[in-house]
Amino acid sequence: ERLLLHSTLEEKERSTTITLWLAVARALTHAPTWLFASKMFVDCVVMYSNLFFLPMQVQEGFPGISTELGSVVCAIPAVGILLIAPPFGSLMGRSLTRRFIAAWGGPVCAQGVLVSAACCMHMHAPPLATICLLMLSYIICASSVGPFIALVNSTSPHALLPTIIAFANALGHVGGFLGPYALGALHDALPGTCPDANHTTANHTTVTAITTSVQGDEGCVAEWGAGTAIIACAGLLLSLLSGIAAWRCTVRPFLPEQSYQQSSSSRSVEPCVEPIRALPVDLSEHRGQSR
Protein backbone atom coordinates (compact mmCIF):
# COMPACT_ATOMS: atom_id res chain seq x y z
CA GLU A 1 0.00 0.00 0.00
CA ARG A 2 2.81 2.36 0.83
CA LEU A 3 4.65 1.63 -2.42
CA LEU A 4 1.41 2.11 -4.31
CA LEU A 5 0.90 5.45 -2.59
CA HIS A 6 4.44 6.52 -3.49
CA SER A 7 4.03 5.58 -7.17
CA THR A 8 0.62 7.25 -7.36
CA LEU A 9 1.99 10.51 -6.02
CA GLU A 10 4.93 10.38 -8.42
CA GLU A 11 2.62 9.82 -11.39
CA LYS A 12 0.43 12.75 -10.38
CA GLU A 13 3.45 14.96 -9.82
CA ARG A 14 4.99 14.12 -13.18
CA SER A 15 1.72 14.75 -14.97
CA THR A 16 1.54 18.24 -13.47
CA THR A 17 3.42 20.79 -15.58
CA ILE A 18 4.33 24.23 -14.30
CA THR A 19 5.96 27.18 -16.00
CA LEU A 20 9.62 28.04 -15.58
CA TRP A 21 9.07 31.14 -13.46
CA LEU A 22 6.54 29.36 -11.26
CA ALA A 23 9.04 26.55 -10.70
CA VAL A 24 11.74 29.07 -9.78
CA ALA A 25 9.40 30.91 -7.40
CA ARG A 26 8.33 27.70 -5.69
CA ALA A 27 11.89 26.43 -5.43
CA LEU A 28 13.10 29.67 -3.85
CA THR A 29 10.31 29.53 -1.26
CA HIS A 30 11.05 25.86 -0.52
CA ALA A 31 13.15 25.90 2.67
CA PRO A 32 15.33 22.85 1.85
CA THR A 33 16.45 24.58 -1.36
CA TRP A 34 18.41 27.11 0.69
CA LEU A 35 19.88 24.40 2.91
CA PHE A 36 21.12 22.48 -0.13
CA ALA A 37 22.43 25.64 -1.80
CA SER A 38 24.22 26.89 1.32
CA LYS A 39 25.81 23.47 1.78
CA MET A 40 27.12 23.51 -1.79
CA PHE A 41 28.37 27.08 -1.34
CA VAL A 42 30.38 26.24 1.80
CA ASP A 43 31.76 23.03 0.31
CA CYS A 44 32.91 24.77 -2.87
CA VAL A 45 34.53 27.61 -0.93
CA VAL A 46 36.59 25.08 1.01
CA MET A 47 37.30 22.69 -1.88
CA TYR A 48 38.33 25.21 -4.51
CA SER A 49 40.36 27.40 -2.17
CA ASN A 50 42.23 24.23 -1.26
CA LEU A 51 42.71 22.99 -4.82
CA PHE A 52 43.41 26.32 -6.54
CA PHE A 53 46.61 27.06 -4.61
CA LEU A 54 47.83 23.46 -4.36
CA PRO A 55 50.40 23.84 -7.21
CA MET A 56 51.83 26.96 -5.55
CA GLN A 57 51.98 25.23 -2.18
CA VAL A 58 53.74 22.23 -3.71
CA GLN A 59 56.26 24.57 -5.34
CA GLU A 60 56.84 26.45 -2.08
CA GLY A 61 57.08 23.26 -0.04
CA PHE A 62 59.57 21.67 -2.42
CA PRO A 63 61.45 24.49 -4.20
CA GLY A 64 63.56 22.12 -6.28
CA ILE A 65 60.72 19.99 -7.61
CA SER A 66 60.52 19.68 -11.38
CA THR A 67 57.53 20.87 -13.37
CA GLU A 68 56.73 17.33 -14.50
CA LEU A 69 56.76 15.88 -10.99
CA GLY A 70 54.82 18.85 -9.64
CA SER A 71 52.12 18.19 -12.24
CA VAL A 72 51.94 14.54 -11.21
CA VAL A 73 51.61 15.48 -7.53
CA CYS A 74 48.80 17.95 -8.27
CA ALA A 75 46.94 15.27 -10.26
CA ILE A 76 46.80 12.89 -7.28
CA PRO A 77 43.49 14.32 -5.91
CA ALA A 78 41.74 13.75 -9.25
CA VAL A 79 42.98 10.16 -9.41
CA GLY A 80 41.95 9.60 -5.81
CA ILE A 81 38.42 10.83 -6.51
CA LEU A 82 38.20 8.60 -9.58
CA LEU A 83 39.10 5.55 -7.49
CA ILE A 84 37.16 6.34 -4.31
CA ALA A 85 34.01 8.22 -5.34
CA PRO A 86 32.20 5.42 -7.28
CA PRO A 87 32.42 2.69 -4.60
CA PHE A 88 31.82 5.26 -1.86
CA GLY A 89 28.71 6.56 -3.62
CA SER A 90 27.43 3.02 -4.20
CA LEU A 91 27.90 2.11 -0.55
CA MET A 92 26.43 5.29 0.91
CA GLY A 93 23.54 5.60 -1.55
CA ARG A 94 21.60 2.57 -0.32
CA SER A 95 19.43 4.45 2.16
CA LEU A 96 18.34 7.98 2.91
CA THR A 97 20.22 8.05 6.21
CA ARG A 98 23.44 6.92 4.54
CA ARG A 99 23.09 9.58 1.89
CA PHE A 100 22.73 12.24 4.54
CA ILE A 101 25.73 10.94 6.50
CA ALA A 102 27.86 11.02 3.35
CA ALA A 103 26.53 14.36 2.09
CA TRP A 104 27.15 16.23 5.35
CA GLY A 105 29.53 13.97 7.25
CA GLY A 106 32.02 13.84 4.37
CA PRO A 107 32.56 17.62 4.18
CA VAL A 108 32.70 17.87 7.98
CA CYS A 109 35.49 15.27 8.03
CA ALA A 110 37.23 17.02 5.14
CA GLN A 111 37.15 20.36 6.91
CA GLY A 112 38.50 18.71 10.05
CA VAL A 113 41.40 17.34 8.02
CA LEU A 114 41.95 20.82 6.60
CA VAL A 115 42.13 22.24 10.13
CA SER A 116 44.82 19.64 10.84
CA ALA A 117 46.69 20.76 7.72
CA ALA A 118 46.54 24.38 8.93
CA CYS A 119 47.97 23.30 12.30
CA CYS A 120 50.80 21.53 10.47
CA MET A 121 51.53 24.76 8.61
CA HIS A 122 51.73 26.74 11.86
CA MET A 123 53.90 24.07 13.49
CA HIS A 124 56.27 23.99 10.50
CA ALA A 125 55.63 20.29 9.99
CA PRO A 126 57.29 18.58 7.01
CA PRO A 127 55.72 19.91 3.80
CA LEU A 128 55.05 16.36 2.60
CA ALA A 129 52.67 15.75 5.52
CA THR A 130 50.90 19.07 4.98
CA ILE A 131 50.44 18.51 1.24
CA CYS A 132 49.08 15.00 1.86
CA LEU A 133 46.51 16.36 4.31
CA LEU A 134 45.44 19.04 1.83
CA MET A 135 44.92 16.45 -0.90
CA LEU A 136 43.09 14.08 1.45
CA SER A 137 40.71 16.87 2.46
CA TYR A 138 39.82 17.59 -1.15
CA ILE A 139 39.29 13.90 -1.99
CA ILE A 140 36.92 13.37 0.95
CA CYS A 141 34.87 16.48 0.23
CA ALA A 142 34.59 15.87 -3.52
CA SER A 143 33.61 12.22 -3.02
CA SER A 144 30.54 13.30 -1.06
CA VAL A 145 28.98 15.17 -4.00
CA GLY A 146 27.35 12.04 -5.46
CA PRO A 147 25.48 11.07 -2.28
CA PHE A 148 24.46 14.72 -1.88
CA ILE A 149 22.80 14.79 -5.31
CA ALA A 150 21.08 11.49 -4.49
CA LEU A 151 19.82 13.03 -1.24
CA VAL A 152 18.38 16.01 -3.12
CA ASN A 153 16.66 13.63 -5.56
CA SER A 154 15.14 11.65 -2.69
CA THR A 155 13.73 14.55 -0.69
CA SER A 156 12.72 17.19 -3.26
CA PRO A 157 9.39 17.51 -5.10
CA HIS A 158 9.71 16.06 -8.59
CA ALA A 159 8.40 19.19 -10.30
CA LEU A 160 10.97 21.39 -8.54
CA LEU A 161 13.92 19.00 -8.68
CA PRO A 162 15.70 20.46 -11.76
CA THR A 163 15.35 24.00 -10.41
CA ILE A 164 16.60 23.08 -6.94
CA ILE A 165 19.67 21.25 -8.26
CA ALA A 166 20.45 24.06 -10.71
CA PHE A 167 20.17 26.72 -8.01
CA ALA A 168 22.31 24.77 -5.54
CA ASN A 169 24.91 24.11 -8.22
CA ALA A 170 24.99 27.75 -9.33
CA LEU A 171 25.38 29.10 -5.80
CA GLY A 172 28.00 26.46 -5.11
CA HIS A 173 30.12 27.61 -8.03
CA VAL A 174 29.87 31.18 -6.80
CA GLY A 175 31.54 29.85 -3.67
CA GLY A 176 34.09 28.18 -5.90
CA PHE A 177 35.07 31.61 -7.21
CA LEU A 178 35.01 33.36 -3.83
CA GLY A 179 37.02 30.71 -1.99
CA PRO A 180 40.34 31.20 -3.80
CA TYR A 181 39.98 34.99 -3.61
CA ALA A 182 39.38 34.75 0.14
CA LEU A 183 42.37 32.49 0.73
CA GLY A 184 44.60 34.70 -1.42
CA ALA A 185 43.54 37.81 0.48
CA LEU A 186 44.11 36.09 3.84
CA HIS A 187 47.51 34.88 2.65
CA ASP A 188 48.55 38.47 1.94
CA ALA A 189 46.94 39.97 5.04
CA LEU A 190 48.01 37.31 7.58
CA PRO A 191 51.26 35.79 6.31
CA GLY A 192 52.90 33.19 8.50
CA THR A 193 56.59 33.11 9.30
CA CYS A 194 58.89 30.44 8.00
CA PRO A 195 61.92 29.17 9.94
CA ASP A 196 65.47 29.81 8.85
CA ALA A 197 66.17 28.10 5.55
CA ASN A 198 69.41 26.66 6.95
CA HIS A 199 67.62 25.15 9.97
CA THR A 200 66.88 21.43 9.55
CA THR A 201 65.50 18.85 11.89
CA ALA A 202 65.59 15.08 11.96
CA ASN A 203 62.08 14.87 10.57
CA HIS A 204 62.91 17.21 7.73
CA THR A 205 66.00 15.17 6.91
CA THR A 206 63.94 11.98 6.78
CA VAL A 207 61.31 13.47 4.49
CA THR A 208 64.00 14.90 2.23
CA ALA A 209 65.57 11.48 1.94
CA ILE A 210 62.22 9.96 0.95
CA THR A 211 61.56 12.66 -1.64
CA THR A 212 64.64 11.95 -3.70
CA SER A 213 63.56 13.99 -6.67
CA VAL A 214 63.55 17.25 -4.71
CA GLN A 215 66.79 19.17 -4.93
CA GLY A 216 68.11 21.52 -2.26
CA ASP A 217 66.54 22.49 1.09
CA GLU A 218 62.87 21.99 1.84
CA GLY A 219 60.60 24.97 1.55
CA CYS A 220 57.84 26.23 3.81
CA VAL A 221 54.06 26.57 3.48
CA ALA A 222 53.46 28.36 6.80
CA GLU A 223 52.32 31.52 5.00
CA TRP A 224 49.08 29.72 4.12
CA GLY A 225 48.36 28.59 7.69
CA ALA A 226 46.20 31.46 8.96
CA GLY A 227 44.00 31.69 5.88
CA THR A 228 43.55 27.93 5.67
CA ALA A 229 42.62 27.77 9.36
CA ILE A 230 40.03 30.56 9.08
CA ILE A 231 38.34 29.08 6.02
CA ALA A 232 38.40 25.53 7.40
CA CYS A 233 37.01 26.51 10.82
CA ALA A 234 34.28 28.69 9.31
CA GLY A 235 33.32 25.92 6.89
CA LEU A 236 33.28 23.35 9.69
CA LEU A 237 30.96 25.46 11.84
CA LEU A 238 28.58 26.28 8.98
CA SER A 239 28.48 22.65 7.84
CA LEU A 240 27.57 21.46 11.33
CA LEU A 241 24.78 24.02 11.65
CA SER A 242 23.34 23.34 8.19
CA GLY A 243 23.61 19.60 8.80
CA ILE A 244 21.49 19.83 11.95
CA ALA A 245 18.90 21.91 10.11
CA ALA A 246 18.91 19.58 7.09
CA TRP A 247 18.38 16.50 9.24
CA ARG A 248 15.33 18.05 10.91
CA CYS A 249 14.02 19.63 7.74
CA THR A 250 14.63 17.20 4.89
CA VAL A 251 15.58 13.76 6.20
CA ARG A 252 13.64 12.99 9.36
CA PRO A 253 10.17 13.49 7.80
CA PHE A 254 10.99 10.76 5.25
CA LEU A 255 12.24 8.15 7.69
CA PRO A 256 10.24 4.90 8.11
CA GLU A 257 7.06 5.13 10.16
CA GLN A 258 8.40 3.68 13.41
CA SER A 259 11.55 5.80 13.60
CA TYR A 260 9.60 8.84 12.46
CA GLN A 261 7.11 8.48 15.30
CA GLN A 262 9.88 7.98 17.83
CA SER A 263 11.71 11.09 16.67
CA SER A 264 8.48 13.11 16.47
CA SER A 265 7.86 12.71 20.19
CA SER A 266 10.89 14.86 20.99
CA ARG A 267 10.50 17.31 18.11
CA SER A 268 10.14 20.93 19.15
CA VAL A 269 9.52 22.37 15.68
CA GLU A 270 7.57 21.25 12.65
CA PRO A 271 9.53 19.80 9.72
CA CYS A 272 10.07 21.97 6.65
CA VAL A 273 8.55 19.31 4.37
CA GLU A 274 5.77 16.85 4.96
CA PRO A 275 6.43 13.12 4.51
CA ILE A 276 4.75 11.39 1.60
CA ARG A 277 2.59 9.25 3.84
CA ALA A 278 0.84 12.36 5.24
CA LEU A 279 -0.72 13.25 1.87
CA PRO A 280 -4.29 11.96 1.36
CA VAL A 281 -4.76 9.89 -1.77
CA ASP A 282 -7.69 7.66 -2.73
CA LEU A 283 -6.31 4.15 -3.26
CA SER A 284 -9.61 2.28 -3.67
CA GLU A 285 -9.31 2.18 -7.44
CA HIS A 286 -5.73 0.92 -7.32
CA ARG A 287 -6.60 -1.72 -4.70
CA GLY A 288 -9.25 -3.15 -7.01
CA GLN A 289 -6.79 -3.29 -9.90
CA SER A 290 -4.12 -4.96 -7.79
CA ARG A 291 -6.58 -7.66 -6.69
GROMACS .gro file of C-alpha atoms in nm:
model
  291
    1GLU     CA    1   0.000   0.000   0.000
    2ARG     CA    2   0.281   0.236   0.083
    3LEU     CA    3   0.465   0.163  -0.242
    4LEU     CA    4   0.141   0.211  -0.431
    5LEU     CA    5   0.090   0.545  -0.259
    6HIS     CA    6   0.444   0.652  -0.349
    7SER     CA    7   0.403   0.558  -0.717
    8THR     CA    8   0.062   0.725  -0.736
    9LEU     CA    9   0.199   1.051  -0.602
   10GLU     CA   10   0.493   1.038  -0.842
   11GLU     CA   11   0.262   0.982  -1.139
   12LYS     CA   12   0.043   1.275  -1.038
   13GLU     CA   13   0.345   1.496  -0.982
   14ARG     CA   14   0.499   1.412  -1.318
   15SER     CA   15   0.172   1.475  -1.497
   16THR     CA   16   0.154   1.824  -1.347
   17THR     CA   17   0.342   2.079  -1.558
   18ILE     CA   18   0.433   2.423  -1.430
   19THR     CA   19   0.596   2.718  -1.600
   20LEU     CA   20   0.962   2.804  -1.558
   21TRP     CA   21   0.907   3.114  -1.346
   22LEU     CA   22   0.654   2.936  -1.126
   23ALA     CA   23   0.904   2.655  -1.070
   24VAL     CA   24   1.174   2.907  -0.978
   25ALA     CA   25   0.940   3.091  -0.740
   26ARG     CA   26   0.833   2.770  -0.569
   27ALA     CA   27   1.189   2.643  -0.543
   28LEU     CA   28   1.310   2.967  -0.385
   29THR     CA   29   1.031   2.953  -0.126
   30HIS     CA   30   1.105   2.586  -0.052
   31ALA     CA   31   1.315   2.590   0.267
   32PRO     CA   32   1.533   2.285   0.185
   33THR     CA   33   1.645   2.458  -0.136
   34TRP     CA   34   1.841   2.711   0.069
   35LEU     CA   35   1.988   2.440   0.291
   36PHE     CA   36   2.112   2.248  -0.013
   37ALA     CA   37   2.243   2.564  -0.180
   38SER     CA   38   2.422   2.689   0.132
   39LYS     CA   39   2.581   2.347   0.178
   40MET     CA   40   2.712   2.351  -0.179
   41PHE     CA   41   2.837   2.708  -0.134
   42VAL     CA   42   3.038   2.624   0.180
   43ASP     CA   43   3.176   2.303   0.031
   44CYS     CA   44   3.291   2.477  -0.287
   45VAL     CA   45   3.453   2.761  -0.093
   46VAL     CA   46   3.659   2.508   0.101
   47MET     CA   47   3.730   2.269  -0.188
   48TYR     CA   48   3.833   2.521  -0.451
   49SER     CA   49   4.036   2.740  -0.217
   50ASN     CA   50   4.223   2.423  -0.126
   51LEU     CA   51   4.271   2.299  -0.482
   52PHE     CA   52   4.341   2.632  -0.654
   53PHE     CA   53   4.661   2.706  -0.461
   54LEU     CA   54   4.783   2.346  -0.436
   55PRO     CA   55   5.040   2.384  -0.721
   56MET     CA   56   5.183   2.696  -0.555
   57GLN     CA   57   5.198   2.523  -0.218
   58VAL     CA   58   5.374   2.223  -0.371
   59GLN     CA   59   5.626   2.457  -0.534
   60GLU     CA   60   5.684   2.645  -0.208
   61GLY     CA   61   5.708   2.326  -0.004
   62PHE     CA   62   5.957   2.167  -0.242
   63PRO     CA   63   6.145   2.449  -0.420
   64GLY     CA   64   6.356   2.212  -0.628
   65ILE     CA   65   6.072   1.999  -0.761
   66SER     CA   66   6.052   1.968  -1.138
   67THR     CA   67   5.753   2.087  -1.337
   68GLU     CA   68   5.673   1.733  -1.450
   69LEU     CA   69   5.676   1.588  -1.099
   70GLY     CA   70   5.482   1.885  -0.964
   71SER     CA   71   5.212   1.819  -1.224
   72VAL     CA   72   5.194   1.454  -1.121
   73VAL     CA   73   5.161   1.548  -0.753
   74CYS     CA   74   4.880   1.795  -0.827
   75ALA     CA   75   4.694   1.527  -1.026
   76ILE     CA   76   4.680   1.289  -0.728
   77PRO     CA   77   4.349   1.432  -0.591
   78ALA     CA   78   4.174   1.375  -0.925
   79VAL     CA   79   4.298   1.016  -0.941
   80GLY     CA   80   4.195   0.960  -0.581
   81ILE     CA   81   3.842   1.083  -0.651
   82LEU     CA   82   3.820   0.860  -0.958
   83LEU     CA   83   3.910   0.555  -0.749
   84ILE     CA   84   3.716   0.634  -0.431
   85ALA     CA   85   3.401   0.822  -0.534
   86PRO     CA   86   3.220   0.542  -0.728
   87PRO     CA   87   3.242   0.269  -0.460
   88PHE     CA   88   3.182   0.526  -0.186
   89GLY     CA   89   2.871   0.656  -0.362
   90SER     CA   90   2.743   0.302  -0.420
   91LEU     CA   91   2.790   0.211  -0.055
   92MET     CA   92   2.643   0.529   0.091
   93GLY     CA   93   2.354   0.560  -0.155
   94ARG     CA   94   2.160   0.257  -0.032
   95SER     CA   95   1.943   0.445   0.216
   96LEU     CA   96   1.834   0.798   0.291
   97THR     CA   97   2.022   0.805   0.621
   98ARG     CA   98   2.344   0.692   0.454
   99ARG     CA   99   2.309   0.958   0.189
  100PHE     CA  100   2.273   1.224   0.454
  101ILE     CA  101   2.573   1.094   0.650
  102ALA     CA  102   2.786   1.102   0.335
  103ALA     CA  103   2.653   1.436   0.209
  104TRP     CA  104   2.715   1.623   0.535
  105GLY     CA  105   2.953   1.397   0.725
  106GLY     CA  106   3.202   1.384   0.437
  107PRO     CA  107   3.256   1.762   0.418
  108VAL     CA  108   3.270   1.787   0.798
  109CYS     CA  109   3.549   1.527   0.803
  110ALA     CA  110   3.723   1.702   0.514
  111GLN     CA  111   3.715   2.036   0.691
  112GLY     CA  112   3.850   1.871   1.005
  113VAL     CA  113   4.140   1.734   0.802
  114LEU     CA  114   4.195   2.082   0.660
  115VAL     CA  115   4.213   2.224   1.013
  116SER     CA  116   4.482   1.964   1.084
  117ALA     CA  117   4.669   2.076   0.772
  118ALA     CA  118   4.654   2.438   0.893
  119CYS     CA  119   4.797   2.330   1.230
  120CYS     CA  120   5.080   2.153   1.047
  121MET     CA  121   5.153   2.476   0.861
  122HIS     CA  122   5.173   2.674   1.186
  123MET     CA  123   5.390   2.407   1.349
  124HIS     CA  124   5.627   2.399   1.050
  125ALA     CA  125   5.563   2.029   0.999
  126PRO     CA  126   5.729   1.858   0.701
  127PRO     CA  127   5.572   1.991   0.380
  128LEU     CA  128   5.505   1.636   0.260
  129ALA     CA  129   5.267   1.575   0.552
  130THR     CA  130   5.090   1.907   0.498
  131ILE     CA  131   5.044   1.851   0.124
  132CYS     CA  132   4.908   1.500   0.186
  133LEU     CA  133   4.651   1.636   0.431
  134LEU     CA  134   4.544   1.904   0.183
  135MET     CA  135   4.492   1.645  -0.090
  136LEU     CA  136   4.309   1.408   0.145
  137SER     CA  137   4.071   1.687   0.246
  138TYR     CA  138   3.982   1.759  -0.115
  139ILE     CA  139   3.929   1.390  -0.199
  140ILE     CA  140   3.692   1.337   0.095
  141CYS     CA  141   3.487   1.648   0.023
  142ALA     CA  142   3.459   1.587  -0.352
  143SER     CA  143   3.361   1.222  -0.302
  144SER     CA  144   3.054   1.330  -0.106
  145VAL     CA  145   2.898   1.517  -0.400
  146GLY     CA  146   2.735   1.204  -0.546
  147PRO     CA  147   2.548   1.107  -0.228
  148PHE     CA  148   2.446   1.472  -0.188
  149ILE     CA  149   2.280   1.479  -0.531
  150ALA     CA  150   2.108   1.149  -0.449
  151LEU     CA  151   1.982   1.303  -0.124
  152VAL     CA  152   1.838   1.601  -0.312
  153ASN     CA  153   1.666   1.363  -0.556
  154SER     CA  154   1.514   1.165  -0.269
  155THR     CA  155   1.373   1.455  -0.069
  156SER     CA  156   1.272   1.719  -0.326
  157PRO     CA  157   0.939   1.751  -0.510
  158HIS     CA  158   0.971   1.606  -0.859
  159ALA     CA  159   0.840   1.919  -1.030
  160LEU     CA  160   1.097   2.139  -0.854
  161LEU     CA  161   1.392   1.900  -0.868
  162PRO     CA  162   1.570   2.046  -1.176
  163THR     CA  163   1.535   2.400  -1.041
  164ILE     CA  164   1.660   2.308  -0.694
  165ILE     CA  165   1.967   2.125  -0.826
  166ALA     CA  166   2.045   2.406  -1.071
  167PHE     CA  167   2.017   2.672  -0.801
  168ALA     CA  168   2.231   2.477  -0.554
  169ASN     CA  169   2.491   2.411  -0.822
  170ALA     CA  170   2.499   2.775  -0.933
  171LEU     CA  171   2.538   2.910  -0.580
  172GLY     CA  172   2.800   2.646  -0.511
  173HIS     CA  173   3.012   2.761  -0.803
  174VAL     CA  174   2.987   3.118  -0.680
  175GLY     CA  175   3.154   2.985  -0.367
  176GLY     CA  176   3.409   2.818  -0.590
  177PHE     CA  177   3.507   3.161  -0.721
  178LEU     CA  178   3.501   3.336  -0.383
  179GLY     CA  179   3.702   3.071  -0.199
  180PRO     CA  180   4.034   3.120  -0.380
  181TYR     CA  181   3.998   3.499  -0.361
  182ALA     CA  182   3.938   3.475   0.014
  183LEU     CA  183   4.237   3.249   0.073
  184GLY     CA  184   4.460   3.470  -0.142
  185ALA     CA  185   4.354   3.781   0.048
  186LEU     CA  186   4.411   3.609   0.384
  187HIS     CA  187   4.751   3.488   0.265
  188ASP     CA  188   4.855   3.847   0.194
  189ALA     CA  189   4.694   3.997   0.504
  190LEU     CA  190   4.801   3.731   0.758
  191PRO     CA  191   5.126   3.579   0.631
  192GLY     CA  192   5.290   3.319   0.850
  193THR     CA  193   5.659   3.311   0.930
  194CYS     CA  194   5.889   3.044   0.800
  195PRO     CA  195   6.192   2.917   0.994
  196ASP     CA  196   6.547   2.981   0.885
  197ALA     CA  197   6.617   2.810   0.555
  198ASN     CA  198   6.941   2.666   0.695
  199HIS     CA  199   6.762   2.515   0.997
  200THR     CA  200   6.688   2.143   0.955
  201THR     CA  201   6.550   1.885   1.189
  202ALA     CA  202   6.559   1.508   1.196
  203ASN     CA  203   6.208   1.487   1.057
  204HIS     CA  204   6.291   1.721   0.773
  205THR     CA  205   6.600   1.517   0.691
  206THR     CA  206   6.394   1.198   0.678
  207VAL     CA  207   6.131   1.347   0.449
  208THR     CA  208   6.400   1.490   0.223
  209ALA     CA  209   6.557   1.148   0.194
  210ILE     CA  210   6.222   0.996   0.095
  211THR     CA  211   6.156   1.266  -0.164
  212THR     CA  212   6.464   1.195  -0.370
  213SER     CA  213   6.356   1.399  -0.667
  214VAL     CA  214   6.355   1.725  -0.471
  215GLN     CA  215   6.679   1.917  -0.493
  216GLY     CA  216   6.811   2.152  -0.226
  217ASP     CA  217   6.654   2.249   0.109
  218GLU     CA  218   6.287   2.199   0.184
  219GLY     CA  219   6.060   2.497   0.155
  220CYS     CA  220   5.784   2.623   0.381
  221VAL     CA  221   5.406   2.657   0.348
  222ALA     CA  222   5.346   2.836   0.680
  223GLU     CA  223   5.232   3.152   0.500
  224TRP     CA  224   4.908   2.972   0.412
  225GLY     CA  225   4.836   2.859   0.769
  226ALA     CA  226   4.620   3.146   0.896
  227GLY     CA  227   4.400   3.169   0.588
  228THR     CA  228   4.355   2.793   0.567
  229ALA     CA  229   4.262   2.777   0.936
  230ILE     CA  230   4.003   3.056   0.908
  231ILE     CA  231   3.834   2.908   0.602
  232ALA     CA  232   3.840   2.553   0.740
  233CYS     CA  233   3.701   2.651   1.082
  234ALA     CA  234   3.428   2.869   0.931
  235GLY     CA  235   3.332   2.592   0.689
  236LEU     CA  236   3.328   2.335   0.969
  237LEU     CA  237   3.096   2.546   1.184
  238LEU     CA  238   2.858   2.628   0.898
  239SER     CA  239   2.848   2.265   0.784
  240LEU     CA  240   2.757   2.146   1.133
  241LEU     CA  241   2.478   2.402   1.165
  242SER     CA  242   2.334   2.334   0.819
  243GLY     CA  243   2.361   1.960   0.880
  244ILE     CA  244   2.149   1.983   1.195
  245ALA     CA  245   1.890   2.191   1.011
  246ALA     CA  246   1.891   1.958   0.709
  247TRP     CA  247   1.838   1.650   0.924
  248ARG     CA  248   1.533   1.805   1.091
  249CYS     CA  249   1.402   1.963   0.774
  250THR     CA  250   1.463   1.720   0.489
  251VAL     CA  251   1.558   1.376   0.620
  252ARG     CA  252   1.364   1.299   0.936
  253PRO     CA  253   1.017   1.349   0.780
  254PHE     CA  254   1.099   1.076   0.525
  255LEU     CA  255   1.224   0.815   0.769
  256PRO     CA  256   1.024   0.490   0.811
  257GLU     CA  257   0.706   0.513   1.016
  258GLN     CA  258   0.840   0.368   1.341
  259SER     CA  259   1.155   0.580   1.360
  260TYR     CA  260   0.960   0.884   1.246
  261GLN     CA  261   0.711   0.848   1.530
  262GLN     CA  262   0.988   0.798   1.783
  263SER     CA  263   1.171   1.109   1.667
  264SER     CA  264   0.848   1.311   1.647
  265SER     CA  265   0.786   1.271   2.019
  266SER     CA  266   1.089   1.486   2.099
  267ARG     CA  267   1.050   1.731   1.811
  268SER     CA  268   1.014   2.093   1.915
  269VAL     CA  269   0.952   2.237   1.568
  270GLU     CA  270   0.757   2.125   1.265
  271PRO     CA  271   0.953   1.980   0.972
  272CYS     CA  272   1.007   2.197   0.665
  273VAL     CA  273   0.855   1.931   0.437
  274GLU     CA  274   0.577   1.685   0.496
  275PRO     CA  275   0.643   1.312   0.451
  276ILE     CA  276   0.475   1.139   0.160
  277ARG     CA  277   0.259   0.925   0.384
  278ALA     CA  278   0.084   1.236   0.524
  279LEU     CA  279  -0.072   1.325   0.187
  280PRO     CA  280  -0.429   1.196   0.136
  281VAL     CA  281  -0.476   0.989  -0.177
  282ASP     CA  282  -0.769   0.766  -0.273
  283LEU     CA  283  -0.631   0.415  -0.326
  284SER     CA  284  -0.961   0.228  -0.367
  285GLU     CA  285  -0.931   0.218  -0.744
  286HIS     CA  286  -0.573   0.092  -0.732
  287ARG     CA  287  -0.660  -0.172  -0.470
  288GLY     CA  288  -0.925  -0.315  -0.701
  289GLN     CA  289  -0.679  -0.329  -0.990
  290SER     CA  290  -0.412  -0.496  -0.779
  291ARG     CA  291  -0.658  -0.766  -0.669
   0.00000   0.00000   0.00000
